[in-house]
Amino acid sequence: MAAVTPDVEVLSKNVYASLDPFLSNGDRIAVYQYWTKLKEHYLETLQSGLALLDAGISKADALLLFGGLHLLEHVVMNYWKLLGVEKLQLRIKLLLLLQEGPLNDLPVRSALVRILMVFIKKQWPDRWPSMMEEVKSISQQGELQLLTVLNIFSTLYQDVNSTDVQDEKIPKFKKKALSIALKDNVDMIWATLHDVLTSSSSSFLLSAAMETLSCYWLHMPLSSILQSGLPQIIIGHLATQNKAVEALVVLANRKDDINTYRNKRYQVLTLLISADVLTVVSRVVSQTGQTVVQGELLNFLKCCCDLIGCIVTEQLAVLWQEDFQVPISTPDLFQLMISILAHPCQSASLCVLGAWKTLLKHPLASHVISQYHQLLVETIWITIQKMDSAAHIGYKYRVEEFDSAESYDDFFTGYRSTQLAIVKHLANQAAPFVIQQLEQWLAEVTTNNFSGNLASSWESFNHFLSILLANSSNASEIAYKILLHLLQFNCQDTKLLLLYLKSLSILYPRAAVASSDCLVVVVEKCFHYAVFTGGETMHQFSREVLQIRHQAMSALFSVVRSHGNHLVEKVPELYDHYQQLVQSSSILLSEQPLLLNSLVTISNHVSDDGQRLELIRKLVEPKLCHLAGLEHVLGSVEQFAEYLGLTTKGRAENGKNQAELHCSINSLCCVVKNGQHLDVNCYALISKSLPIVIRIISVLQSMILSHTHNYLLSSMVLEEGKVDSGSSDTINRLYQLCVSLLHCVFAMFSAHVLPDTELVWSVVKLLFAEQSINIRTRYVIKHFLRPLMQQWPSGQHEHVQCEIFVYCLHHLLQLLNEAWGKLSRSGLGVNPSEPQISSHELECGSCELEFGSCDLLSGSRDVQTLSQEITELETVTVVARELLHFLEATCLVRNPSGSKWNEEMADCDVNISEGGSLSELAQRLISNKETTWVLLTAVFSSLTWDDTYVTFPATKVAMAILGTVKEYSEDHVTLLDCAFKGILVHSHSPHLPFISLVSLTMYKHLSHYQSTEDLLLQYCNSKSSDLTKLNKAITNDCPVKKQYEMLAKLVLNRNCGQ
């Protein structure tokens, strides 16, 4: 080594300063800079490390020892190839430290092991063949030396067998050599471990030996493990050492091939379920089941439970095969598993939940564990209940184990799913015991003999019940039997009522298959709780009370929807009961339609037409009278706004009017949508409401468009249940009412009751009265125009349908062209790269747009103006996409195999989506030249809009229509111009081939016109030679892909896709 004399005092001072927690920031920076500069020179770093090492040994100072080892580790890790003879001298120095110490401090031992591991992995076995003998000899010098050597053994084995790519890389040939050397010396290592485990009384040495043994048990042959006799020795330490349990868990988790190592695995299983093991685990489970334990004892409990779970899952269940019956007695094991399952520590019981699940679905284990079914049902019934009581020991265990409610919820999700999986198997294999448990619990509840958390138990009851009925062959008899017990229960507690009503909705649909005797009682109970008021303890409009009412109505609807035919005789009585509830205001206005819906469902089963019409009339007439009575408040916007409570005065006086109007409209919708076998007279009766409904829509639309009333905001977002952040609840309530009215109109259309066409036209002109694009336009397209076209009664006033379609399309096209033109002049546009937006996202309005480049720092527009323009771009883009989505949905019928689209694109090297053929509506539209022109203008104009998304549906619709056009005129050149502009606008879009194909199709039909040639020459800068090449390619019937690429090249003046 070169002579370098480090200053030990300076080094020591900096070591102490580095480890001083109270050092100032300035001094800490200075120390950091000192070490950084020192480490730049490896010889100086090496000499400094050795100097600190000598000082630490002489003074028995752990801080100096650690500092010196840190510097030496830096040298061997980063400058190994630069070291020569220093390697040998340094190795001798480290072994001397290992032999003589001091090694009292863990950081010193760990640092020493890390450096020695570098030497071992680089020099053993070829350049340091005596390594094992040397460390073996040193391990006999004392306990600390032995502890360090055991750490070396375990670290070496882990590094050699590690598959973690983040570990230090060892070349494959070197790893192979190390692995062979380890196998050759494993007997010596195990002899060392055997001596420690049999003769040492030090808990630290025993723990280290068992941890080392666990590392080797992961990969060593099973035969070697059994021949060593070490598993039996480990079992002897089971009661005192956590590491002993962990070692046995490693052994239990071995997954050696069952066909090759069946006998060996059987020997392992015999050892693991011996009386010594089961006794220790049973004692721990018993001791910790009555009082909460912490720390090491809690970890020991969980390790023991994990061991039992691994024994059953990985060994017993695998060995249990048809050709190898396990000839062992397992009652003690199964009894212990029951005890662990009932343990209040849920993380401990989870260890055996999976084991029980494995056994219950095992094809050969059922005959053995069948005698435990009843005990298992009783235990799982107890454990499936949440332990929410603060006094319960399980709750105390939960507080001890989990830091927060969120961490416990994450754990409990897996815990509960495993529990319910066990219940599912028990429902198949031990249904009588499950039924017996449920009936016993119900008997205790109905006789008030139950003690405990009843709400938690009832939730468990519903879990058991739903799983039992879903997996039982005689579910109807079981449901009927339990339902008889359940109907005896009567309680006013809100939590219990929610669970009780849920039980009814679970039970009755299945119980009715066996007998309908209880149906009337169930329905009466549901009616009773549908008007639950909360009694003296709760307010009738509190959240809990409203939840009970809704649950009751949901249960009622669930019952009558599938078994309303059994209630036909009770229909008059139920109707009278409903009318009494309405007249006495016992039921909320918002909840009346739900009850009415149930009555309509029952009425559908009345066979007598006259009686059924009379029942419907009883339901409808009060609502019709209410709507007819609104005539006097529809004279002006102000008057109707005051009636709805939208003004300051109206809010105080007319708070219920909105709710009453909602109730009437929704009730009519229920009758029309769910009523079956309604005759013409019934529809005629209901259709009387349509004129007044449309009058209400007209006034509401006037409100929306009004800019003169402070209580209305013109920037309303027309989404059901959503309003703009700047809007108020007034707008929300107003539009919810408008939505209900429109639903009533469409309920008529879907029932094939087309009202007076003048009324339809009045609604259309009402909704399309605005002269600018806003977000309301999208709603009108999605929720009015599209359903109107798709649900139009077949064969009725089809010419009116076409006229409305053309009128709306022409109006929307005009507005969108103006809006896109304005945005184009302002320099804003959607990024031409493909926005990956699904049709579902378009439906939900959740699409996010990427905007093209614009000069945000330009002085021509202030921030407010730019923000307004971006908002306009978002609005126009969403409306444009909705319009094209509407055209695609109404004009095309999906026909992927035979569409014009797929025929044309078959030779094109692009991703082809499904095309389509024209729908009946589209065929009627194109039968007239005027309507055909409007359709073509719409789809070709959309190609010029700066939004790539619209181009794909537009090209599909365009190709479908062009395939039916028999005669082209020179007027169509204007459409070709739009297609060429689309190529320019979307030149970098993946949809460019589709636009080019549409352009090519049009060009082929219009190429004989001089105006077509002049138009194309304008785009290609009068390069007539290129135009000649294109015409020649078309004449020679070249591949379609080559033709449209040539056309795009002419328009773009560059290669397609460049």
PDB file of C-alpha atoms in Angstrom, residues 271-391:
ATOM      1  CA  LEU A 271     -44.280 -34.250  12.108  1.00  0.00           C
ATOM      2  CA  LEU A 272     -46.308 -31.060  11.821  1.00  0.00           C
ATOM      3  CA  ILE A 273     -49.545 -32.485  13.278  1.00  0.00           C
ATOM      4  CA  SER A 274     -47.840 -34.310  16.071  1.00  0.00           C
ATOM      5  CA  ALA A 275     -49.134 -33.894  19.597  1.00  0.00           C
ATOM      6  CA  ASP A 276     -46.181 -31.661  20.499  1.00  0.00           C
ATOM      7  CA  VAL A 277     -47.111 -29.103  17.854  1.00  0.00           C
ATOM      8  CA  LEU A 278     -50.875 -29.168  18.396  1.00  0.00           C
ATOM      9  CA  THR A 279     -50.498 -28.921  22.183  1.00  0.00           C
ATOM     10  CA  VAL A 280     -48.366 -25.802  21.972  1.00  0.00           C
ATOM     11  CA  VAL A 281     -50.711 -24.100  19.515  1.00  0.00           C
ATOM     12  CA  SER A 282     -53.788 -25.103  21.524  1.00  0.00           C
ATOM     13  CA  ARG A 283     -52.257 -23.680  24.712  1.00  0.00           C
ATOM     14  CA  VAL A 284     -51.472 -20.342  23.024  1.00  0.00           C
ATOM     15  CA  VAL A 285     -54.959 -20.059  21.515  1.00  0.00           C
ATOM     16  CA  SER A 286     -56.549 -20.775  24.880  1.00  0.00           C
ATOM     17  CA  GLN A 287     -54.349 -18.299  26.786  1.00  0.00           C
ATOM     18  CA  THR A 288     -54.983 -15.418  24.366  1.00  0.00           C
ATOM     19  CA  GLY A 289     -58.714 -15.960  23.919  1.00  0.00           C
ATOM     20  CA  GLN A 290     -59.797 -14.390  27.202  1.00  0.00           C
ATOM     21  CA  THR A 291     -57.471 -11.393  27.569  1.00  0.00           C
ATOM     22  CA  VAL A 292     -55.859  -9.140  24.992  1.00  0.00           C
ATOM     23  CA  VAL A 293     -52.144  -9.804  24.457  1.00  0.00           C
ATOM     24  CA  GLN A 294     -49.590  -7.588  22.751  1.00  0.00           C
ATOM     25  CA  GLY A 295     -46.124  -7.629  21.247  1.00  0.00           C
ATOM     26  CA  GLU A 296     -44.259 -10.890  20.984  1.00  0.00           C
ATOM     27  CA  LEU A 297     -47.097 -13.008  22.348  1.00  0.00           C
ATOM     28  CA  LEU A 298     -49.551 -11.622  19.776  1.00  0.00           C
ATOM     29  CA  ASN A 299     -47.065 -12.305  16.975  1.00  0.00           C
ATOM     30  CA  PHE A 300     -46.537 -15.800  18.374  1.00  0.00           C
ATOM     31  CA  LEU A 301     -50.293 -16.412  18.309  1.00  0.00           C
ATOM     32  CA  LYS A 302     -50.592 -15.337  14.672  1.00  0.00           C
ATOM     33  CA  CYS A 303     -47.557 -17.424  13.667  1.00  0.00           C
ATOM     34  CA  CYS A 304     -49.069 -20.506  15.327  1.00  0.00           C
ATOM     35  CA  CYS A 305     -52.413 -19.981  13.579  1.00  0.00           C
ATOM     36  CA  ASP A 306     -50.623 -19.424  10.281  1.00  0.00           C
ATOM     37  CA  LEU A 307     -48.789 -22.717  10.809  1.00  0.00           C
ATOM     38  CA  ILE A 308     -52.067 -24.624  11.245  1.00  0.00           C
ATOM     39  CA  GLY A 309     -53.517 -22.995   8.121  1.00  0.00           C
ATOM     40  CA  CYS A 310     -50.450 -23.907   6.059  1.00  0.00           C
ATOM     41  CA  ILE A 311     -50.446 -27.502   7.348  1.00  0.00           C
ATOM     42  CA  VAL A 312     -54.027 -28.027   6.161  1.00  0.00           C
ATOM     43  CA  THR A 313     -53.891 -26.038   2.927  1.00  0.00           C
ATOM     44  CA  GLU A 314     -50.459 -26.999   1.591  1.00  0.00           C
ATOM     45  CA  GLN A 315     -49.970 -30.494   3.016  1.00  0.00           C
ATOM     46  CA  LEU A 316     -53.119 -32.260   4.206  1.00  0.00           C
ATOM     47  CA  ALA A 317     -55.407 -31.096   1.363  1.00  0.00           C
ATOM     48  CA  VAL A 318     -52.749 -31.891  -1.259  1.00  0.00           C
ATOM     49  CA  LEU A 319     -51.991 -35.363   0.107  1.00  0.00           C
ATOM     50  CA  TRP A 320     -55.698 -36.219   0.342  1.00  0.00           C
ATOM     51  CA  GLN A 321     -56.133 -37.921  -3.016  1.00  0.00           C
ATOM     52  CA  GLU A 322     -58.088 -40.897  -4.278  1.00  0.00           C
ATOM     53  CA  ASP A 323     -55.019 -43.102  -4.522  1.00  0.00           C
ATOM     54  CA  PHE A 324     -53.490 -41.932  -1.251  1.00  0.00           C
ATOM     55  CA  GLN A 325     -55.774 -41.735   1.774  1.00  0.00           C
ATOM     56  CA  VAL A 326     -54.034 -40.011   4.679  1.00  0.00           C
ATOM     57  CA  PRO A 327     -53.873 -42.757   7.399  1.00  0.00           C
ATOM     58  CA  ILE A 328     -53.693 -40.334  10.311  1.00  0.00           C
ATOM     59  CA  SER A 329     -56.018 -39.286  13.090  1.00  0.00           C
ATOM     60  CA  THR A 330     -57.042 -35.662  12.669  1.00  0.00           C
ATOM     61  CA  PRO A 331     -59.762 -34.913  15.292  1.00  0.00           C
ATOM     62  CA  ASP A 332     -57.363 -32.873  17.411  1.00  0.00           C
ATOM     63  CA  LEU A 333     -56.370 -30.842  14.359  1.00  0.00           C
ATOM     64  CA  PHE A 334     -59.968 -30.061  13.349  1.00  0.00           C
ATOM     65  CA  GLN A 335     -60.966 -29.268  16.932  1.00  0.00           C
ATOM     66  CA  LEU A 336     -58.042 -26.871  17.140  1.00  0.00           C
ATOM     67  CA  MET A 337     -59.120 -25.241  13.856  1.00  0.00           C
ATOM     68  CA  ILE A 338     -62.588 -24.653  15.341  1.00  0.00           C
ATOM     69  CA  SER A 339     -60.982 -23.016  18.396  1.00  0.00           C
ATOM     70  CA  ILE A 340     -58.849 -20.734  16.231  1.00  0.00           C
ATOM     71  CA  LEU A 341     -61.886 -19.842  14.121  1.00  0.00           C
ATOM     72  CA  ALA A 342     -63.713 -18.683  17.239  1.00  0.00           C
ATOM     73  CA  HIS A 343     -60.727 -16.680  18.508  1.00  0.00           C
ATOM     74  CA  PRO A 344     -61.514 -12.966  19.006  1.00  0.00           C
ATOM     75  CA  CYS A 345     -58.357 -11.935  17.141  1.00  0.00           C
ATOM     76  CA  GLN A 346     -59.664 -11.774  13.579  1.00  0.00           C
ATOM     77  CA  SER A 347     -56.225 -11.723  11.937  1.00  0.00           C
ATOM     78  CA  ALA A 348     -55.468 -15.000  13.737  1.00  0.00           C
ATOM     79  CA  SER A 349     -58.758 -16.654  12.787  1.00  0.00           C
ATOM     80  CA  LEU A 350     -58.267 -15.555   9.161  1.00  0.00           C
ATOM     81  CA  CYS A 351     -55.326 -17.986   9.002  1.00  0.00           C
ATOM     82  CA  VAL A 352     -57.658 -20.967   9.290  1.00  0.00           C
ATOM     83  CA  LEU A 353     -60.628 -19.501   7.396  1.00  0.00           C
ATOM     84  CA  GLY A 354     -58.874 -20.285   4.147  1.00  0.00           C
ATOM     85  CA  ALA A 355     -58.031 -23.766   5.414  1.00  0.00           C
ATOM     86  CA  TRP A 356     -61.688 -24.522   6.197  1.00  0.00           C
ATOM     87  CA  LYS A 357     -62.653 -23.201   2.765  1.00  0.00           C
ATOM     88  CA  THR A 358     -60.113 -25.568   1.179  1.00  0.00           C
ATOM     89  CA  LEU A 359     -61.432 -28.564   3.116  1.00  0.00           C
ATOM     90  CA  LEU A 360     -65.094 -27.796   2.415  1.00  0.00           C
ATOM     91  CA  LYS A 361     -64.538 -27.772  -1.329  1.00  0.00           C
ATOM     92  CA  HIS A 362     -62.173 -30.773  -1.229  1.00  0.00           C
ATOM     93  CA  PRO A 363     -63.836 -33.732  -3.003  1.00  0.00           C
ATOM     94  CA  LEU A 364     -62.551 -36.341  -0.498  1.00  0.00           C
ATOM     95  CA  ALA A 365     -62.493 -34.454   2.799  1.00  0.00           C
ATOM     96  CA  SER A 366     -66.266 -34.040   3.197  1.00  0.00           C
ATOM     97  CA  HIS A 367     -66.796 -37.486   4.761  1.00  0.00           C
ATOM     98  CA  VAL A 368     -64.183 -36.698   7.410  1.00  0.00           C
ATOM     99  CA  ILE A 369     -65.270 -33.171   8.352  1.00  0.00           C
ATOM    100  CA  SER A 370     -69.024 -33.814   8.123  1.00  0.00           C
ATOM    101  CA  GLN A 371     -69.111 -34.502  11.866  1.00  0.00           C
ATOM    102  CA  TYR A 372     -67.877 -30.957  12.441  1.00  0.00           C
ATOM    103  CA  HIS A 373     -70.534 -29.283  10.277  1.00  0.00           C
ATOM    104  CA  GLN A 374     -72.843 -28.293  13.118  1.00  0.00           C
ATOM    105  CA  LEU A 375     -70.022 -26.932  15.239  1.00  0.00           C
ATOM    106  CA  LEU A 376     -68.621 -25.122  12.238  1.00  0.00           C
ATOM    107  CA  VAL A 377     -71.993 -23.510  11.436  1.00  0.00           C
ATOM    108  CA  GLU A 378     -72.365 -22.308  15.035  1.00  0.00           C
ATOM    109  CA  THR A 379     -68.823 -20.943  15.095  1.00  0.00           C
ATOM    110  CA  ILE A 380     -69.016 -19.181  11.756  1.00  0.00           C
ATOM    111  CA  TRP A 381     -72.368 -17.695  12.795  1.00  0.00           C
ATOM    112  CA  ILE A 382     -70.646 -16.077  15.766  1.00  0.00           C
ATOM    113  CA  THR A 383     -67.545 -14.932  13.895  1.00  0.00           C
ATOM    114  CA  ILE A 384     -69.408 -13.482  10.927  1.00  0.00           C
ATOM    115  CA  GLN A 385     -70.926 -10.832  13.195  1.00  0.00           C
ATOM    116  CA  LYS A 386     -68.979  -7.609  13.403  1.00  0.00           C
ATOM    117  CA  MET A 387     -67.458  -7.035  16.838  1.00  0.00           C
ATOM    118  CA  ASP A 388     -68.418  -3.364  17.148  1.00  0.00           C
ATOM    119  CA  SER A 389     -68.939  -3.198  20.896  1.00  0.00           C
ATOM    120  CA  ALA A 390     -66.066  -1.370  22.612  1.00  0.00           C
ATOM    121  CA  ALA A 391     -66.323  -3.821  25.518  1.00  0.00           C
TER     122      ALA A 391
END
